[in-house]
mmCIF file of C-alpha atoms in Angstrom:
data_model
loop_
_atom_site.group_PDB
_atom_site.id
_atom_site.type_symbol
_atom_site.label_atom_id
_atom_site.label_comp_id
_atom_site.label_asym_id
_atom_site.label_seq_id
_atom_site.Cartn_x
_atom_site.Cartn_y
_atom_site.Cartn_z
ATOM 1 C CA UNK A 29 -21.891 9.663 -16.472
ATOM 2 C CA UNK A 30 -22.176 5.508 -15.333
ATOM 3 C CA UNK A 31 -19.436 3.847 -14.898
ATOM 4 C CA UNK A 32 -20.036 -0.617 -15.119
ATOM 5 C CA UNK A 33 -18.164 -3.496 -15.407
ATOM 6 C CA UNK A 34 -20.279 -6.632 -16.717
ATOM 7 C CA UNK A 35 -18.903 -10.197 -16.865
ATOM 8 C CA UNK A 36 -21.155 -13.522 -15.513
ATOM 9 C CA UNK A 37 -24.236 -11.944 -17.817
ATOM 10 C CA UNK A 38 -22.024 -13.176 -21.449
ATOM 11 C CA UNK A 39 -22.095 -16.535 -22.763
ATOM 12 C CA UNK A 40 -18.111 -17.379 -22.674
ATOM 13 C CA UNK A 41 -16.483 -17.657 -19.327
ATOM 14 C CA UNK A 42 -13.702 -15.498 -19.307
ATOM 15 C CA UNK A 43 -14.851 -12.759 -21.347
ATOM 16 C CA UNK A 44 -15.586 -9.464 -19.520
ATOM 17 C CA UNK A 45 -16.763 -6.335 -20.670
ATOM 18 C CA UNK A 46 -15.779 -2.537 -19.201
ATOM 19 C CA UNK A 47 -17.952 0.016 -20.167
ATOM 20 C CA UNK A 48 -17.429 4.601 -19.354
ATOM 21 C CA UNK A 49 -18.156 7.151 -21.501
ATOM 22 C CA UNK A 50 -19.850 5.141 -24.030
ATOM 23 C CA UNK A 51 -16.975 3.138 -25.028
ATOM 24 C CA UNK A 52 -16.866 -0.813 -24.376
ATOM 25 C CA UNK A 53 -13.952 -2.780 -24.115
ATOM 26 C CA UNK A 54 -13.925 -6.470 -24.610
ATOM 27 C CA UNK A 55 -11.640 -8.134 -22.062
ATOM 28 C CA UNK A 56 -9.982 -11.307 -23.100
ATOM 29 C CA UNK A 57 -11.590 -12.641 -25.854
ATOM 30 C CA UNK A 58 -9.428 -12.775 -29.077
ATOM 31 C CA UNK A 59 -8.364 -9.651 -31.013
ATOM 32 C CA UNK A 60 -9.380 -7.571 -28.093
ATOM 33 C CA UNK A 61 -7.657 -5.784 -24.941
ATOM 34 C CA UNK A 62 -5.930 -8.160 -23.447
ATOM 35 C CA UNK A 63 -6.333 -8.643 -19.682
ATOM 36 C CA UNK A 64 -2.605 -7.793 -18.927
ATOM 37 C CA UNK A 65 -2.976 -4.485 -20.996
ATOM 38 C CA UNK A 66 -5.972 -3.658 -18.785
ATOM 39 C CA UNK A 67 -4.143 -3.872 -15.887
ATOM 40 C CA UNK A 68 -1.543 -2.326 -17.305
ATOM 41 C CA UNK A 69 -4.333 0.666 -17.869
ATOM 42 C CA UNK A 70 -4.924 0.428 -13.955
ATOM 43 C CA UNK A 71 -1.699 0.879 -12.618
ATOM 44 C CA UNK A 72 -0.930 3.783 -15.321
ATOM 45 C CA UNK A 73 -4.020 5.445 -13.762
ATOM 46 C CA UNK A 74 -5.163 5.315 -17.147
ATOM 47 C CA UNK A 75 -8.160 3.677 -17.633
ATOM 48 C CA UNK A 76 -9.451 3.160 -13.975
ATOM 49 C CA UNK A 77 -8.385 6.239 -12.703
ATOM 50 C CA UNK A 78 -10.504 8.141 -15.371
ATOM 51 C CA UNK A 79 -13.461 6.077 -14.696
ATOM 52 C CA UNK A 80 -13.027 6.798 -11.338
ATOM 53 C CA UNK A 81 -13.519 10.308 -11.629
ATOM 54 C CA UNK A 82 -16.623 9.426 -14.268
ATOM 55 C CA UNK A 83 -18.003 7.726 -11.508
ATOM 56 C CA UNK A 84 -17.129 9.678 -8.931
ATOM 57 C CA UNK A 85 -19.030 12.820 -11.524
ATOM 58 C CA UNK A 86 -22.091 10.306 -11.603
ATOM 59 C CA UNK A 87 -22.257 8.882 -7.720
ATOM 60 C CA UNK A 88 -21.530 12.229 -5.842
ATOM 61 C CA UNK A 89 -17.924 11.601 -4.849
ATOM 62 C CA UNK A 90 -15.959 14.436 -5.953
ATOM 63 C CA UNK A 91 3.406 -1.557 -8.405
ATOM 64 C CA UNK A 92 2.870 -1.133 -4.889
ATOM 65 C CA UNK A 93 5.568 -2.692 -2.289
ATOM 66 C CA UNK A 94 4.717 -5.058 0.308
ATOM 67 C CA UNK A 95 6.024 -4.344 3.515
ATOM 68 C CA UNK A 96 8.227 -6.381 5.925
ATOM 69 C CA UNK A 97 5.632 -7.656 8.420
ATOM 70 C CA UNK A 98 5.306 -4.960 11.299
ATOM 71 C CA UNK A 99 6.519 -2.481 9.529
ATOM 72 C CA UNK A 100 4.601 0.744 9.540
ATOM 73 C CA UNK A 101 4.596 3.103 6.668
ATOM 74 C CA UNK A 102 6.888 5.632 7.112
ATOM 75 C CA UNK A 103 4.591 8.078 6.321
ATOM 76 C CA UNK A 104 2.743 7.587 9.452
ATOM 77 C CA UNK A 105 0.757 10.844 10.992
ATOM 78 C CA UNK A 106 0.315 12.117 13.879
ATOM 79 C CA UNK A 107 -2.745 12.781 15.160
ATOM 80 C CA UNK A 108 -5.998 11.104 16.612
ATOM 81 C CA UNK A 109 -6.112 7.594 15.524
ATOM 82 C CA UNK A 110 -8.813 7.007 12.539
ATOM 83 C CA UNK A 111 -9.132 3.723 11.122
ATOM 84 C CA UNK A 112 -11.080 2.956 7.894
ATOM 85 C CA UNK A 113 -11.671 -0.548 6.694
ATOM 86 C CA UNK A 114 -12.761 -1.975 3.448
ATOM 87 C CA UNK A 115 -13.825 -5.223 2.475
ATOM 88 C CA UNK A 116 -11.325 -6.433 -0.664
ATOM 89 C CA UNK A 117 -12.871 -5.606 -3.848
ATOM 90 C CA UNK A 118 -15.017 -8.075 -5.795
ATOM 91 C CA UNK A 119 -13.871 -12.243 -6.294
ATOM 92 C CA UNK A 120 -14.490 -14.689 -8.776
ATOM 93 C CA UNK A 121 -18.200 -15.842 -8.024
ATOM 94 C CA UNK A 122 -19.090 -19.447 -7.092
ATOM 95 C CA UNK A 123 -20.599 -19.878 -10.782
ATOM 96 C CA UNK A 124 -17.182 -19.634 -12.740
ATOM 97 C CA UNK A 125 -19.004 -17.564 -15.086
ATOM 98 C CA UNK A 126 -16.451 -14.779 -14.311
ATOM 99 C CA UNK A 127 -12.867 -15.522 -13.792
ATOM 100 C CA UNK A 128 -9.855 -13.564 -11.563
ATOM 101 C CA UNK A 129 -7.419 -11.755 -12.958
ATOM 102 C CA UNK A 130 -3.953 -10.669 -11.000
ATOM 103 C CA UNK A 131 -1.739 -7.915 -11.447
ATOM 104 C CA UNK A 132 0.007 -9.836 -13.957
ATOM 105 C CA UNK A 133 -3.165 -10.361 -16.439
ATOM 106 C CA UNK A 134 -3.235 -14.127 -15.561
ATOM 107 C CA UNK A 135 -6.238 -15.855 -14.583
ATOM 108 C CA UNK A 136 -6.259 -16.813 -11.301
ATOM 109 C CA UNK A 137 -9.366 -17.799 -8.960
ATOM 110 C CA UNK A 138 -7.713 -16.073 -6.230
ATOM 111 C CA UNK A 139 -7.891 -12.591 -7.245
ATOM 112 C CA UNK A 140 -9.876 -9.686 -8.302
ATOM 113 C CA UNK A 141 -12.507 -10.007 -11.198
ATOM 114 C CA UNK A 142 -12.154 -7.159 -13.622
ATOM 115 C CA UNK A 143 -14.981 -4.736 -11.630
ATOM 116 C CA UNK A 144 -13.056 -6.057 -8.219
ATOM 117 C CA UNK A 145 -9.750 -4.005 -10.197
ATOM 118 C CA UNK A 146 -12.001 -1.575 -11.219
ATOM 119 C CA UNK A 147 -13.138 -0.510 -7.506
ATOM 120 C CA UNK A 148 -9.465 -0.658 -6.825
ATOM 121 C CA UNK A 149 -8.858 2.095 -9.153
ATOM 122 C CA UNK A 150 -12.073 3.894 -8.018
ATOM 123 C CA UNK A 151 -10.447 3.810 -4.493
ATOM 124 C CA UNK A 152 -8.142 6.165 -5.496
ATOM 125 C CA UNK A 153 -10.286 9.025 -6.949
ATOM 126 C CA UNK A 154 -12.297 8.340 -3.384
ATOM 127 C CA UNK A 155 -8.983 8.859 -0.770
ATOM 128 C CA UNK A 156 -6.471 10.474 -2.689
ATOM 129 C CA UNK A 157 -7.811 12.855 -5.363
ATOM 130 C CA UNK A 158 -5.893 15.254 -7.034
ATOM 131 C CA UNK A 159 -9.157 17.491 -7.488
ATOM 132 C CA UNK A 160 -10.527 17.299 -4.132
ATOM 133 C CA UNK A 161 -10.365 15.940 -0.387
ATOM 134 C CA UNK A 162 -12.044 12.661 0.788
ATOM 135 C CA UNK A 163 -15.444 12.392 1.141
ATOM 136 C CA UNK A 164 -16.987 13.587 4.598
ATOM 137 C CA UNK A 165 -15.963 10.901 7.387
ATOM 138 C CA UNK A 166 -12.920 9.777 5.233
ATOM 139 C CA UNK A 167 -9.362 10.762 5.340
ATOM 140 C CA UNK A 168 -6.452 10.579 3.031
ATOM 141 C CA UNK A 169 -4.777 7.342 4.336
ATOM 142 C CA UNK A 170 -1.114 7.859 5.792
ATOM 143 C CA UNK A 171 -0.731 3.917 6.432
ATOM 144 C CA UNK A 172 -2.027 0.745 4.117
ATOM 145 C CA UNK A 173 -2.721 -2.300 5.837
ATOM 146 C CA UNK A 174 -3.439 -5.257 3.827
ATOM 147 C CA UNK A 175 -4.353 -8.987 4.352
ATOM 148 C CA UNK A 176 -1.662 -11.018 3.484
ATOM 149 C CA UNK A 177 -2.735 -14.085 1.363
ATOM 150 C CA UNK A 178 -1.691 -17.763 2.027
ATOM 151 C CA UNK A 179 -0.175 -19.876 0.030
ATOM 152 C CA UNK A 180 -1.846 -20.516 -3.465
ATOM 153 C CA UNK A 181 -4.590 -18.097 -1.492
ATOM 154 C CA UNK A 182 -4.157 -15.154 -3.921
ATOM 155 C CA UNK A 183 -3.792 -11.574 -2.463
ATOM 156 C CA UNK A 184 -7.123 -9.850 -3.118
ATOM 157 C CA UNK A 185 -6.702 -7.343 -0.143
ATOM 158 C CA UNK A 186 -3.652 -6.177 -1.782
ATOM 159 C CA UNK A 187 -4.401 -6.114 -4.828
ATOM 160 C CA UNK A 188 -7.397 -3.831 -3.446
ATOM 161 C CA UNK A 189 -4.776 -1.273 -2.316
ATOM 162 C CA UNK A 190 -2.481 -1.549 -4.844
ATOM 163 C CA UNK A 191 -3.561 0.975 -7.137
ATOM 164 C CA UNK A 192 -3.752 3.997 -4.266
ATOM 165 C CA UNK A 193 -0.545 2.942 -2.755
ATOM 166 C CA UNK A 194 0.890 3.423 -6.060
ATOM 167 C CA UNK A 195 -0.700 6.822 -5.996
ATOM 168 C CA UNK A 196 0.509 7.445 -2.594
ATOM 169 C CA UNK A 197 3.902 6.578 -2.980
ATOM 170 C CA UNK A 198 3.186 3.735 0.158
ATOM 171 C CA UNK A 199 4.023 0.150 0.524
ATOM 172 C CA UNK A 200 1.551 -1.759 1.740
ATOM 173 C CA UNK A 201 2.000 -3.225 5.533
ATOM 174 C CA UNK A 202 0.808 -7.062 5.273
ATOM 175 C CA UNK A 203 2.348 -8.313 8.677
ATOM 176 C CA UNK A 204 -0.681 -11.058 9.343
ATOM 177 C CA UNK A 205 -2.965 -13.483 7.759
ATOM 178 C CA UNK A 206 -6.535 -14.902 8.336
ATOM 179 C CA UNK A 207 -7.276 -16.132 11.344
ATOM 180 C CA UNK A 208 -4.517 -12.984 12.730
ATOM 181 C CA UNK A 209 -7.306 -10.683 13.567
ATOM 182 C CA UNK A 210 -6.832 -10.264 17.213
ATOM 183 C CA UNK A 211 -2.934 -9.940 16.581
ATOM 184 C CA UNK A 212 -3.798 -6.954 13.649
ATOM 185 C CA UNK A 213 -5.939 -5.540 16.454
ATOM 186 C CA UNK A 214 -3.339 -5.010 19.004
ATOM 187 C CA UNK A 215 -1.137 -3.268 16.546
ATOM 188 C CA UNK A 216 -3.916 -1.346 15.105
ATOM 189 C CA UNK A 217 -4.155 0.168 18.451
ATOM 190 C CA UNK A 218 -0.912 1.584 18.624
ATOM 191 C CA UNK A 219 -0.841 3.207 15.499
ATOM 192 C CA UNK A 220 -1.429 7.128 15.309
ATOM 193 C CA UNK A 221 -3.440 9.395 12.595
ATOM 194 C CA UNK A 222 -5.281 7.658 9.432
ATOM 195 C CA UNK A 223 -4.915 3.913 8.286
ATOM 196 C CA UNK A 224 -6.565 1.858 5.743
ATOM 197 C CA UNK A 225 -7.194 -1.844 5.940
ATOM 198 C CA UNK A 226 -8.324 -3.787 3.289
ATOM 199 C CA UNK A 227 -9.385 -7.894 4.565
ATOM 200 C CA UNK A 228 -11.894 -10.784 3.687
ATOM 201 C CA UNK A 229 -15.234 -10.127 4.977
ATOM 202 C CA UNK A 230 -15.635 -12.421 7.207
ATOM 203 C CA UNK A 231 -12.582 -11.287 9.005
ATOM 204 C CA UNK A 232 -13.738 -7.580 9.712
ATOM 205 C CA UNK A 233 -16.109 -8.691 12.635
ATOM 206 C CA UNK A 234 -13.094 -10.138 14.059
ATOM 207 C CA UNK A 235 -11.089 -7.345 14.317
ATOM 208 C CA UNK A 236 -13.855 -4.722 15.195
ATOM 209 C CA UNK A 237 -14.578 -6.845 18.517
ATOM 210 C CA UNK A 238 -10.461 -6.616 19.315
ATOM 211 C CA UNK A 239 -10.521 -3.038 19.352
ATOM 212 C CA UNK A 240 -12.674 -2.529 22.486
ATOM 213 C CA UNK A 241 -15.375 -0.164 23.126
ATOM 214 C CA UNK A 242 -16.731 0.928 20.084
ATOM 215 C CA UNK A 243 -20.198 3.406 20.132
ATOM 216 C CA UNK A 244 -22.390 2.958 18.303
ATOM 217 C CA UNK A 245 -21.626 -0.834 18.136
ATOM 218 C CA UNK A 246 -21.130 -1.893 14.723
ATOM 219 C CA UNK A 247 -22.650 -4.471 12.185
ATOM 220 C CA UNK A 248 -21.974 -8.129 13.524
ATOM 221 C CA UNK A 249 -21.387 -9.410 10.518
ATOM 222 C CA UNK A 250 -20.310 -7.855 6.829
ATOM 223 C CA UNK A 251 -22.586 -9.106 4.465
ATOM 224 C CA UNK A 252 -20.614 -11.422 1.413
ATOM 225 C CA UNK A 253 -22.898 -9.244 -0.860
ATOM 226 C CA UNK A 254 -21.567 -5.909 -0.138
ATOM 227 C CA UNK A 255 -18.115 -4.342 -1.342
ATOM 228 C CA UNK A 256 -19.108 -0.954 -1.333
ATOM 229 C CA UNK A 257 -18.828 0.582 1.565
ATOM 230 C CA UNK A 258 -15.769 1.784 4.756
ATOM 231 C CA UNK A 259 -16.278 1.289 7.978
ATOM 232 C CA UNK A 260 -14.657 3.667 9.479
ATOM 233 C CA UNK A 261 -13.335 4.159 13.840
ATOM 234 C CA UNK A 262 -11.816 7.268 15.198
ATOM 235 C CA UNK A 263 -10.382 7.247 18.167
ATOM 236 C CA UNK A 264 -12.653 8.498 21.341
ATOM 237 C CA UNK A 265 -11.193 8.676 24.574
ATOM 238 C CA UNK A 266 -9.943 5.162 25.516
ATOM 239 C CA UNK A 267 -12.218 3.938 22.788
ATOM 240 C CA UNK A 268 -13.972 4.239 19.391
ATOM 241 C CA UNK A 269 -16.655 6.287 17.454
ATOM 242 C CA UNK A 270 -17.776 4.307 14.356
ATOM 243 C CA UNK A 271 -19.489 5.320 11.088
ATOM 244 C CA UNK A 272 -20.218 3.768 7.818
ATOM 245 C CA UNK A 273 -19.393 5.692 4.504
ATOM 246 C CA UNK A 274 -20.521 4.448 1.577
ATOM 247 C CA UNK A 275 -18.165 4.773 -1.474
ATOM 248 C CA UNK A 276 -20.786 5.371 -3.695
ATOM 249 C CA UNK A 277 -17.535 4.462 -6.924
ATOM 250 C CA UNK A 278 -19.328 1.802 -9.187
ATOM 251 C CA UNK A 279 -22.786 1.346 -10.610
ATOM 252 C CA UNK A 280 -25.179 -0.842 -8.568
ATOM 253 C CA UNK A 281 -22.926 0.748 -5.595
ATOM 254 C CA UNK A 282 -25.352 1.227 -2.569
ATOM 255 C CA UNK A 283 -25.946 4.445 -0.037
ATOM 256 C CA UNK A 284 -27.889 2.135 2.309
ATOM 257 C CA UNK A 285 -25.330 1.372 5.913
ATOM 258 C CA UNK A 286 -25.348 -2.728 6.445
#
């Protein structure tokens, strides 16, 4: 069974559309689900977290606190150190023809588009599923790391997490901002067992080449059309194995590595 979200493709900015099982929902157009009772959907686990296992069925894939900066989940494991990082879900595109959303159900240019919350949800069927474990090369995430937006800059990494740390029972950490990757780095390094980090795209390179001495050496660049896919580093020795998963969560989702 497909699960899609469609937006830029309808006349009226602002509209969206969410399609599973057959059923559509209109998304903030008048007399229909509002955007705030979608998200309200997605944090109940509701909506998203059903079409997450729908999609998971079709692809092959069986509130959330933010933390004082530093401060690592206490839920840390022990362990060999495995670090898996995706890209935030998807943004507003360049056209307007599709407009944020946050947590709140206001639009706001800063945050995730409707299939962007939708992969959020998703996220959680993929690392935390009540049915079954994560995917070969992923692990159930003991620690959340999150870019932390600027000012009027939205928070589109965390809102990316937000849904599996509420299924997790984590806070998210958020202890640096853009242009902070070789800062995240060094404390990435010290941390034990698994970790997810959610960040802007054009930030990932960044912290990959902090790490030191990764094999095989990764992607220089993540491409600004991609959101479907974890990097992911385990810890080899005094440095790093790497791999590329692909979350396979969404329609249009791709198996292909960058």
């Amino acid at each position: 069974m497909t699960f899609w979200l469609s937006g830029p493709q309808f006349a009226q900015p602002g509209i969206s559309r969410v399609t599973y099982g057959g059923r559509v929902i209109n998304v903030g157009s008048a007399g229909t689900t509002s955007r705030r009772q979608l998200l309200r959907m997605i944090g109940s686990g509701g909506l998203v977290a059903g079409a997450a296992t729908l999609a998971g069925c079709g692809a092959g894939h069986s509130g959330t606190e933010t933390a004082a900066a530093g401060a690592p989940s206490a839920a840390a494991a022990t362990g060999p150190a495995t670090l898996m990082i995706v890209r935030h879900a998807e943004k507003p595109p360049g056209s307007g023809s599709q407009l944020g959303v946050d947590e709140d159900g206001t639009n706001d240019k800063h945050s995730l588009v409707t299939t962007g919350w939708a992969r959020a949800g998703a996220l959680v069927e993929l690392f935390a599923s009540a049915r079954n474990p994560p995917p070969a090369g992923l692990l159930k995430p003991a620690t959340l790391y999150a870019q932390l937006g600027g000012v009027g800059k939205g928070q589109r990494a965390v809102e990316t997490l937000t849904p599996l740390g509420a299924r997790l029972g984590q806070r998210i950490v958020t202890p640096f901002r853009k242009g902070e990757e070789a800062k995240l780095a060094d404390e990435l390094r010290t941390l034990s067992g698994p970790t997810l980090l959610a960040w802007e795209h054009k930030g990932i390179s960044g912290i990959v080449a902090h790490l030191g001495k990764i094999d095989p050496a990764p992607p220089s660049s993540w491409p600004r059309t991609r959101f479907d896919l974890v990097w992911v580093l385990t810890a080899n020795g005094s440095g790093w194995r790497f791999q590329q998963v692909p979350q396979l969560l969404l329609a249009g989702d791709s198996p292909d590595p960058i």
